[in-house]
mmCIF file of C-alpha atoms in Angstrom:
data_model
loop_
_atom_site.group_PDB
_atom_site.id
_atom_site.type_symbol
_atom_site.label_atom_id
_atom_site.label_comp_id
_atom_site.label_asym_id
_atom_site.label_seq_id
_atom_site.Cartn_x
_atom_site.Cartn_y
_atom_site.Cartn_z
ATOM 1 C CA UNK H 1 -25.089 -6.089 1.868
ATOM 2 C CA UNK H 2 -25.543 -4.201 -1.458
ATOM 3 C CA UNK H 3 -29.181 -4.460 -3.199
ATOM 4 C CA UNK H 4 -28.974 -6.078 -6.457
ATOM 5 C CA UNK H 5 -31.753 -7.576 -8.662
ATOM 6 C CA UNK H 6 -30.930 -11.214 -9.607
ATOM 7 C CA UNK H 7 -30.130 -10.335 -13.334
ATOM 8 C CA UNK H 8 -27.406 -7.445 -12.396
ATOM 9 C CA UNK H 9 -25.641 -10.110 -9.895
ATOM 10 C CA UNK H 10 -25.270 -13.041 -12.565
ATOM 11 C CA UNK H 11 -23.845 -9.841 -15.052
ATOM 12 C CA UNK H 12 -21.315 -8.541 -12.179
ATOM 13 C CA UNK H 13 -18.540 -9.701 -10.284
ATOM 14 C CA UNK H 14 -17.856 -9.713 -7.169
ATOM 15 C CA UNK H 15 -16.063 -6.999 -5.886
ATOM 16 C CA UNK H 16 -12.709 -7.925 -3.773
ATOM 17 C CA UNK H 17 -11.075 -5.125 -1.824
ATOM 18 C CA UNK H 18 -7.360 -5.521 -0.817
ATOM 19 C CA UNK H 19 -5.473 -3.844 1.576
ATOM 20 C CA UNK H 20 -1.833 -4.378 1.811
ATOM 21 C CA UNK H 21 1.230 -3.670 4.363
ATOM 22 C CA UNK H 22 4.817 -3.674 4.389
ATOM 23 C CA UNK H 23 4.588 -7.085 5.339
ATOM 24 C CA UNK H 24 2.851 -7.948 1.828
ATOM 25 C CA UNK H 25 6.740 -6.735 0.880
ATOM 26 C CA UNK H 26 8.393 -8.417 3.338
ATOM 27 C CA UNK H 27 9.363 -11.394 1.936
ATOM 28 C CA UNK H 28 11.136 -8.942 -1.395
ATOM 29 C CA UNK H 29 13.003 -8.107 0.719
ATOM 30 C CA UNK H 30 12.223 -4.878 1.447
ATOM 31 C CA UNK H 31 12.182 -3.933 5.435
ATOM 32 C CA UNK H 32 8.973 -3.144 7.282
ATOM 33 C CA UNK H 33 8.075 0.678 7.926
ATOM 34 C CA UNK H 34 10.616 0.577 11.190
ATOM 35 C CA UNK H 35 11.739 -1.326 13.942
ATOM 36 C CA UNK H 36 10.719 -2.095 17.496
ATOM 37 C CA UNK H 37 12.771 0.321 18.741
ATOM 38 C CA UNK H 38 11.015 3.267 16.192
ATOM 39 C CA UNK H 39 13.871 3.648 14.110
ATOM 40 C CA UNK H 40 13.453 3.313 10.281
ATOM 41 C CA UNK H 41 16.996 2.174 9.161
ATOM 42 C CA UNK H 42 18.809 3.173 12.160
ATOM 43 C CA UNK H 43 16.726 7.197 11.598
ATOM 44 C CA UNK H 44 13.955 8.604 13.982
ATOM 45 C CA UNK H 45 10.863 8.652 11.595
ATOM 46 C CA UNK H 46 10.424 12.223 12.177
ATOM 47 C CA UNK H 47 13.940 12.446 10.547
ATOM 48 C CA UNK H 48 13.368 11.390 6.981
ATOM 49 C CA UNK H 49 9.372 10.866 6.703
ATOM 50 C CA UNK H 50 8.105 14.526 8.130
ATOM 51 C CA UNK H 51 7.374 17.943 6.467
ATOM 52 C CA UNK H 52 9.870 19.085 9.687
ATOM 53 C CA UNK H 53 12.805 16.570 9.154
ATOM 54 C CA UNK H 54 12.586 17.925 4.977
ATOM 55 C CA UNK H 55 12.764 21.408 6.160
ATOM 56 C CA UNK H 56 15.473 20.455 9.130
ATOM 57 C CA UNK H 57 17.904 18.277 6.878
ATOM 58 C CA UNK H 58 16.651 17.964 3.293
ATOM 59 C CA UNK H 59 19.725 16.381 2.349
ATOM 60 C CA UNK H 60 19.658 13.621 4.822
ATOM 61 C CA UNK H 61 16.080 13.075 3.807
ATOM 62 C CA UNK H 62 17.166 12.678 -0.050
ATOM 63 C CA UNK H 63 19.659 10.236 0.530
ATOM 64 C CA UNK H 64 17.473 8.383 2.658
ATOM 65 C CA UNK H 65 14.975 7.596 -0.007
ATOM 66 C CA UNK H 66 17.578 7.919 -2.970
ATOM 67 C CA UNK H 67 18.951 3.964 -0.470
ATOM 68 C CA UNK H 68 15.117 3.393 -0.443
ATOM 69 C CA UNK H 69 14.769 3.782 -4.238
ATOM 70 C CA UNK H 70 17.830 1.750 -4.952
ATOM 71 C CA UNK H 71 17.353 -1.271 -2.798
ATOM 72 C CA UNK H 72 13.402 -1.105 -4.599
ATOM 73 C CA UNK H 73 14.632 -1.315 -7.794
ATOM 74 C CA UNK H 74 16.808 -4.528 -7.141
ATOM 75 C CA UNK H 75 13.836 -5.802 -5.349
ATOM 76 C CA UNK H 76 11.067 -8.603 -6.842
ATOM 77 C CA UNK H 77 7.590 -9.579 -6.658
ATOM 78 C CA UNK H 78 6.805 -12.733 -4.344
ATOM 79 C CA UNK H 79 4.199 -15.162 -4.631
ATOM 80 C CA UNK H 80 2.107 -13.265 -2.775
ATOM 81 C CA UNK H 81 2.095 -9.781 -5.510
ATOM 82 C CA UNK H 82 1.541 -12.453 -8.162
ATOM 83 C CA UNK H 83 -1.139 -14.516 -6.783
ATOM 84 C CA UNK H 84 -3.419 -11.419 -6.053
ATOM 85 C CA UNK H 85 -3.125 -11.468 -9.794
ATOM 86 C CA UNK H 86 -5.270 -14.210 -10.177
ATOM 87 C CA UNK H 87 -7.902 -12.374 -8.882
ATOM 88 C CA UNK H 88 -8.769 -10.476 -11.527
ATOM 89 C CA UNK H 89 -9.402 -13.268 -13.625
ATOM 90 C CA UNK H 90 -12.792 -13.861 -11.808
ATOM 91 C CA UNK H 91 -13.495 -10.416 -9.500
ATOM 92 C CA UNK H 92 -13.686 -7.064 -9.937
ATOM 93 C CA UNK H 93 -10.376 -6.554 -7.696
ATOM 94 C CA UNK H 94 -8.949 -3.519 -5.828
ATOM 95 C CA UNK H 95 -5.311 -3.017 -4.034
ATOM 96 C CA UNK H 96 -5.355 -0.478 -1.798
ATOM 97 C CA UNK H 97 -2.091 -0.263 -0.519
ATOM 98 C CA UNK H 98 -0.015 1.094 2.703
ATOM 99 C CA UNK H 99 3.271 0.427 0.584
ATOM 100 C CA UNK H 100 4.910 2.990 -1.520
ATOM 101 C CA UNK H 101 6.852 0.163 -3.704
ATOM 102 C CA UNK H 102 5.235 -0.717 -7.311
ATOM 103 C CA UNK H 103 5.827 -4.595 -6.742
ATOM 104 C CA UNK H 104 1.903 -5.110 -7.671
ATOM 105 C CA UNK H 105 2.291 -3.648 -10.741
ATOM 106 C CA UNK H 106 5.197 -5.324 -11.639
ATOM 107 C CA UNK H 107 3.490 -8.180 -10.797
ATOM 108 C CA UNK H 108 0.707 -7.156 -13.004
ATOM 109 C CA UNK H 109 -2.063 -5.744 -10.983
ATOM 110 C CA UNK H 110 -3.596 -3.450 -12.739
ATOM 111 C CA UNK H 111 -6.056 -1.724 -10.155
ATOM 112 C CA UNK H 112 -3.604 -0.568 -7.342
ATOM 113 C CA UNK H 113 -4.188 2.610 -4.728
ATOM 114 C CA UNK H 114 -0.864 3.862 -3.014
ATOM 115 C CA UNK H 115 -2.087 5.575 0.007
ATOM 116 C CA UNK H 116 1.111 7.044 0.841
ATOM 117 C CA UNK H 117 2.613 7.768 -2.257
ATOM 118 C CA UNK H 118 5.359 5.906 -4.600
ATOM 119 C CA UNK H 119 8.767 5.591 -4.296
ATOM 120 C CA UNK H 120 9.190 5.474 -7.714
ATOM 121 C CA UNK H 121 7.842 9.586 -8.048
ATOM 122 C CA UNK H 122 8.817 12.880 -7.420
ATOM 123 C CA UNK H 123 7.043 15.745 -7.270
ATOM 124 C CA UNK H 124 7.323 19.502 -6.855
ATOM 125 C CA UNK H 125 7.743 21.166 -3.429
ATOM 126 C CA UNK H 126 5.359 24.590 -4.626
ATOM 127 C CA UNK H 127 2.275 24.414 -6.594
ATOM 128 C CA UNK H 128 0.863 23.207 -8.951
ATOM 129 C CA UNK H 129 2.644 20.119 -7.491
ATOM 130 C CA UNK H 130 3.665 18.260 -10.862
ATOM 131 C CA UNK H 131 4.753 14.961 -10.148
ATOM 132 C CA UNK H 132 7.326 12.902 -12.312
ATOM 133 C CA UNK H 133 8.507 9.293 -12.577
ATOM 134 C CA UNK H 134 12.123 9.086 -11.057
ATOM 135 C CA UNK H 135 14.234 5.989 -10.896
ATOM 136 C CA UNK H 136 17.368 7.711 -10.181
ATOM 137 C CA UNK H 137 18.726 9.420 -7.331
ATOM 138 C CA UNK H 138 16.787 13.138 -6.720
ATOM 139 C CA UNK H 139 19.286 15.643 -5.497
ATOM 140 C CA UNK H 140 18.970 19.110 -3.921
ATOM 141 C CA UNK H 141 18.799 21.780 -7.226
ATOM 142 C CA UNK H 142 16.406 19.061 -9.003
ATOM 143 C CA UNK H 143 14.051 21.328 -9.908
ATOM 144 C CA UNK H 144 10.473 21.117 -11.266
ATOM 145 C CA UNK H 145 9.681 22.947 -14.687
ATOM 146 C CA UNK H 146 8.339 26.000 -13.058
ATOM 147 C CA UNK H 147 11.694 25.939 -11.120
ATOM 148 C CA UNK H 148 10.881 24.680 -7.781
ATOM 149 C CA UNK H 149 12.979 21.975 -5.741
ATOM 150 C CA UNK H 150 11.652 18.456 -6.248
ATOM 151 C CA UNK H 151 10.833 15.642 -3.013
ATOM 152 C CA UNK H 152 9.371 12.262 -3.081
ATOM 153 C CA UNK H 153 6.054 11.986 -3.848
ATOM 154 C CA UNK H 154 5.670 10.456 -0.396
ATOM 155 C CA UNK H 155 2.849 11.280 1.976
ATOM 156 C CA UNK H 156 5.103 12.048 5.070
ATOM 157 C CA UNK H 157 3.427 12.229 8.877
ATOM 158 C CA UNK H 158 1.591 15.146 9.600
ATOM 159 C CA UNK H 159 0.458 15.576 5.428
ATOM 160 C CA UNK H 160 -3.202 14.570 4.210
ATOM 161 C CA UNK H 161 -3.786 11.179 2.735
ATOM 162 C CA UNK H 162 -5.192 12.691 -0.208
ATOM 163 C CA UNK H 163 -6.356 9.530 -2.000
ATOM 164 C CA UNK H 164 -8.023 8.499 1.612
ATOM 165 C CA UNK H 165 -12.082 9.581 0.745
ATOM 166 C CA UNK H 166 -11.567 6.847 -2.490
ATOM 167 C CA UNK H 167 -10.000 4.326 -0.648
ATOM 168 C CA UNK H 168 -12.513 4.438 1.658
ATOM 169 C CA UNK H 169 -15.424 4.518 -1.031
ATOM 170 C CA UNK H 170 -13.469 1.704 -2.826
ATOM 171 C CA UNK H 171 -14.073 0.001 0.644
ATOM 172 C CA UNK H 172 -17.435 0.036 1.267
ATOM 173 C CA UNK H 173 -18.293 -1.515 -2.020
ATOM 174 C CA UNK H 174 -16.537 -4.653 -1.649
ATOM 175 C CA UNK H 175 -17.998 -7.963 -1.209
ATOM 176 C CA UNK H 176 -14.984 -9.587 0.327
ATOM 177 C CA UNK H 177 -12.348 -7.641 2.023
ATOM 178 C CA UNK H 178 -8.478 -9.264 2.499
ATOM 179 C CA UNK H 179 -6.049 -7.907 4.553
ATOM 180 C CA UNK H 180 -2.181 -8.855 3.897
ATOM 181 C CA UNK H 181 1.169 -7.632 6.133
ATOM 182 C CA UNK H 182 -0.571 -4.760 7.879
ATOM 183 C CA UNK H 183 -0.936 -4.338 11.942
ATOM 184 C CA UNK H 184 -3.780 -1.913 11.607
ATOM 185 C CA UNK H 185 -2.285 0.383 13.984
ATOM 186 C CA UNK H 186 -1.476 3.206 11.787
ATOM 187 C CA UNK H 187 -4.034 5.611 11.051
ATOM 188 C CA UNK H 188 -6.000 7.140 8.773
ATOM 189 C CA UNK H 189 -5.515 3.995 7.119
ATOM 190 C CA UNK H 190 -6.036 1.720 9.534
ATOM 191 C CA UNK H 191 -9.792 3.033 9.379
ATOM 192 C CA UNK H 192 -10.824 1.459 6.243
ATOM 193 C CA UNK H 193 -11.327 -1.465 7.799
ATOM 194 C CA UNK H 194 -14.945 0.073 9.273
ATOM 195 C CA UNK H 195 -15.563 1.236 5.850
ATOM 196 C CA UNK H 196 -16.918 -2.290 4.949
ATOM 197 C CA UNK H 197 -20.385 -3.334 5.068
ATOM 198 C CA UNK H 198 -20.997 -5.607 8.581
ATOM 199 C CA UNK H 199 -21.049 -9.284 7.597
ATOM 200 C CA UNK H 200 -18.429 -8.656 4.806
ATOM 201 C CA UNK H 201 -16.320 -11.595 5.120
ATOM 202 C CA UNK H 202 -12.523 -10.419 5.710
ATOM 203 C CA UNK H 203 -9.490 -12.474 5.824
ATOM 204 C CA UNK H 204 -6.475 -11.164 7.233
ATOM 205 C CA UNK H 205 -3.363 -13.001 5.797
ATOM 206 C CA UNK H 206 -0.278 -12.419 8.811
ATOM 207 C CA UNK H 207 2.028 -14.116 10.585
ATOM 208 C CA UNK H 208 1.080 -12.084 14.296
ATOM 209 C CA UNK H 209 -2.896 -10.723 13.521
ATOM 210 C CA UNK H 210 -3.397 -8.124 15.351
ATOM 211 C CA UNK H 211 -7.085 -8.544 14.904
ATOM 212 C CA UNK H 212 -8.908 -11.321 16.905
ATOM 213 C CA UNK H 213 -12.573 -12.810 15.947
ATOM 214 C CA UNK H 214 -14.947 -11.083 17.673
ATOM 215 C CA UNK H 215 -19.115 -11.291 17.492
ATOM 216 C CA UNK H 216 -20.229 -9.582 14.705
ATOM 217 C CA UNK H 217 -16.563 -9.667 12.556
ATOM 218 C CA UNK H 218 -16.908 -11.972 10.116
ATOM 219 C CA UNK H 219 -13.002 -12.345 10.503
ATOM 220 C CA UNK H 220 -11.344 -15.068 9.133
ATOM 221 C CA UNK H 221 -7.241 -15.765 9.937
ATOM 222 C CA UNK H 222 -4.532 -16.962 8.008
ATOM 223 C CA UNK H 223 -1.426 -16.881 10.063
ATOM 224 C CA UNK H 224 1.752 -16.790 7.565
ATOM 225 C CA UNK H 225 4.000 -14.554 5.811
ATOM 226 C CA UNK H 226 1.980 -13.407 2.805
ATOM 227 C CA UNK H 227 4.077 -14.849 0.206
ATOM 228 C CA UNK H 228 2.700 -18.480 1.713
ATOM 229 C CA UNK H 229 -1.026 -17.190 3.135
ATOM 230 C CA UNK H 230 -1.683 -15.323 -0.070
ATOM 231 C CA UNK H 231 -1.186 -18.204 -2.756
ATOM 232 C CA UNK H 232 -3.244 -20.217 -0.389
ATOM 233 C CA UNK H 233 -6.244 -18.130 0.087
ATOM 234 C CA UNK H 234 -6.306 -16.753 -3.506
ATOM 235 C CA UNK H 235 -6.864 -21.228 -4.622
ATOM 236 C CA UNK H 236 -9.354 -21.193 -1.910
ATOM 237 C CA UNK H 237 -11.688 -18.491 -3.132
ATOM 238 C CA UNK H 238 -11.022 -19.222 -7.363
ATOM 239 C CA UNK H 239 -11.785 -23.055 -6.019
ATOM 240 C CA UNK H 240 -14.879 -22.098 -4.192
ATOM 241 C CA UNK H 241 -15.554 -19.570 -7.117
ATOM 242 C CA UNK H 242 -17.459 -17.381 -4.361
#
C-alpha cells in the first residue's frame, strides 16, 4: 500500500485505475474485438489488424476500418461511459482502455489511455509518424505532409504497445482498480492487472468473469453487462465515499 503521512492523505484523493474492454462498448453497439469462430466481421484478424494483412491488401484493410469508423460515429455512450464520469467528482480517476472508440470522452472523461490506438486517427506510414484526426473515410494516395501514405493510428498485432510502460505505471499507483468488458486474455494488456499493489481491492464488472476469487486477490465480482454493473458500482463507492 503506498506510504503517506496522515496530512498528505486527507489533501489527496484516492486514486481509481480503470481498465476497459470491448465489452465496456458493447452495449453502443459496437461489436466485440471478434467472434468465437476468430473472425472480426466475417475477416481473419491477421487480414485487417496486422502490419502483414496492410502490406498484403491495404485496400481491404482501409475499407475495413473506413465500416469501423462509420458505424463509431453513429454510435453513443451508455450508462456505463457516463457513470465512470462520476468518478472524477471524488477520485483522482484513470481509463486505461483496450478500446480504440472515443465513447469516454464523449461521455466526458477527461483522463483516458487508448492502448491500441483510436479509430478516430490517422497517422503516417514513414517517420516522423504525424498523426491526424480523421472522421472520414482514409483512402490509398492520402498522404501525410511529408508525402507518405496515411493508416489508422491503430496498434495492429505484432506492433509495440507504445503507451504500455505508462499504463502500467498508471497501474501501480492506484488505490482501487475496476475492470469493465475485458476477458484478460489478450496480452500485453492483459498484464496490468499484476501491476497493482497486492491487497488493492479490484472489481471486475462482466457478464462471464474470467477471473475467479482466489487467496490473496482481493477480487470482487459484478456479473452484468457494464452499462448495468457500472452505474451500480460507481453509487456504491461515491455512497461509501471510500
Amino acid at each position: 500500500m503506498k506510504n503517506v503521512s496522515l496530512g498528505e492523505s486527507k489533501a489527496m484523493k484516492r486514486k481509481i485505475t480503470i481498465l476497459t474492454g470491448a465489452g465496456m462498448s458493447a452495449d453502443s453497439g459496437l461489436k466485440t474485438f471478434r467472434d468465437a469462430d476468430g473472425l472480426w466481421e466475417g475477416h481473419d484478424v491477421m487480414d485487417v489488424a496486422s502490419p502483414q494483412g496492410f502490406r498484403s491488401n491495404p485496400e481491404l484493410v482501409l475499407q475495413f476500418y473506413n465500416e469501423r469508423r462509420r458505424q463509431l460515429l453513429q454510435a453513443r455512450p451508455n450508462a456505463g461511459h457516463k457513470a465512470l464520469v462520476e468518478l472524477e467528482k471524488k477520485f483522482d480517476t484513470h481509463i486505461i482502455t483496450q478500446n480504440v472508440d472515443d465513447l469516454h470522452e464523449r461521455a466526458g472523461s477527461s483522463r483516458v489511455l487508448h492502448l491500441h490506438g483510436e479509430l478516430l486517427k490517422v497517422r503516417s506510414t514513414a517517420p516522423p509518424y504525424s498523426v491526424y484526426r480523421w472522421e472520414k473515410d482514409l483512402y490509398l494516395g492520402d498522404l501525410c505532409e511529408a508525402g507518405n501514405q496515411l493508416r489508422p493510428h491503430i496498434v495492429w498485432f505484432g506492433e509495440e504497445v507504445p503507451l504500455l510502460p505508462r499504463a502500467a505505471s498508471i497501474t501501480s499507483e492506484a488505490d482501487i482498480l475496476i475492470i469493465v468488458g475485458t476477458s484478460l486474455q489478450v496480452y500485453p494488456a492483459a498484464s496490468l492487472l499484476y501491476y497493482a499493489d497486492e491487497g488493492v481491492p479490484i472489481y471486475l464488472v462482466d457478464p462471464r468473469p474470467a477471473l475467479a476469487p482466489t487467496p490473496g486477490l482481493n477480487l470482487h465480482l459484478i456479473p452484468h453487462k457494464a452499462s448495468e454493473g457500472v452505474p451500480e458500482l460507481v453509487s456504491r463507492l461515491l455512497d461509501q465515499g471510500v
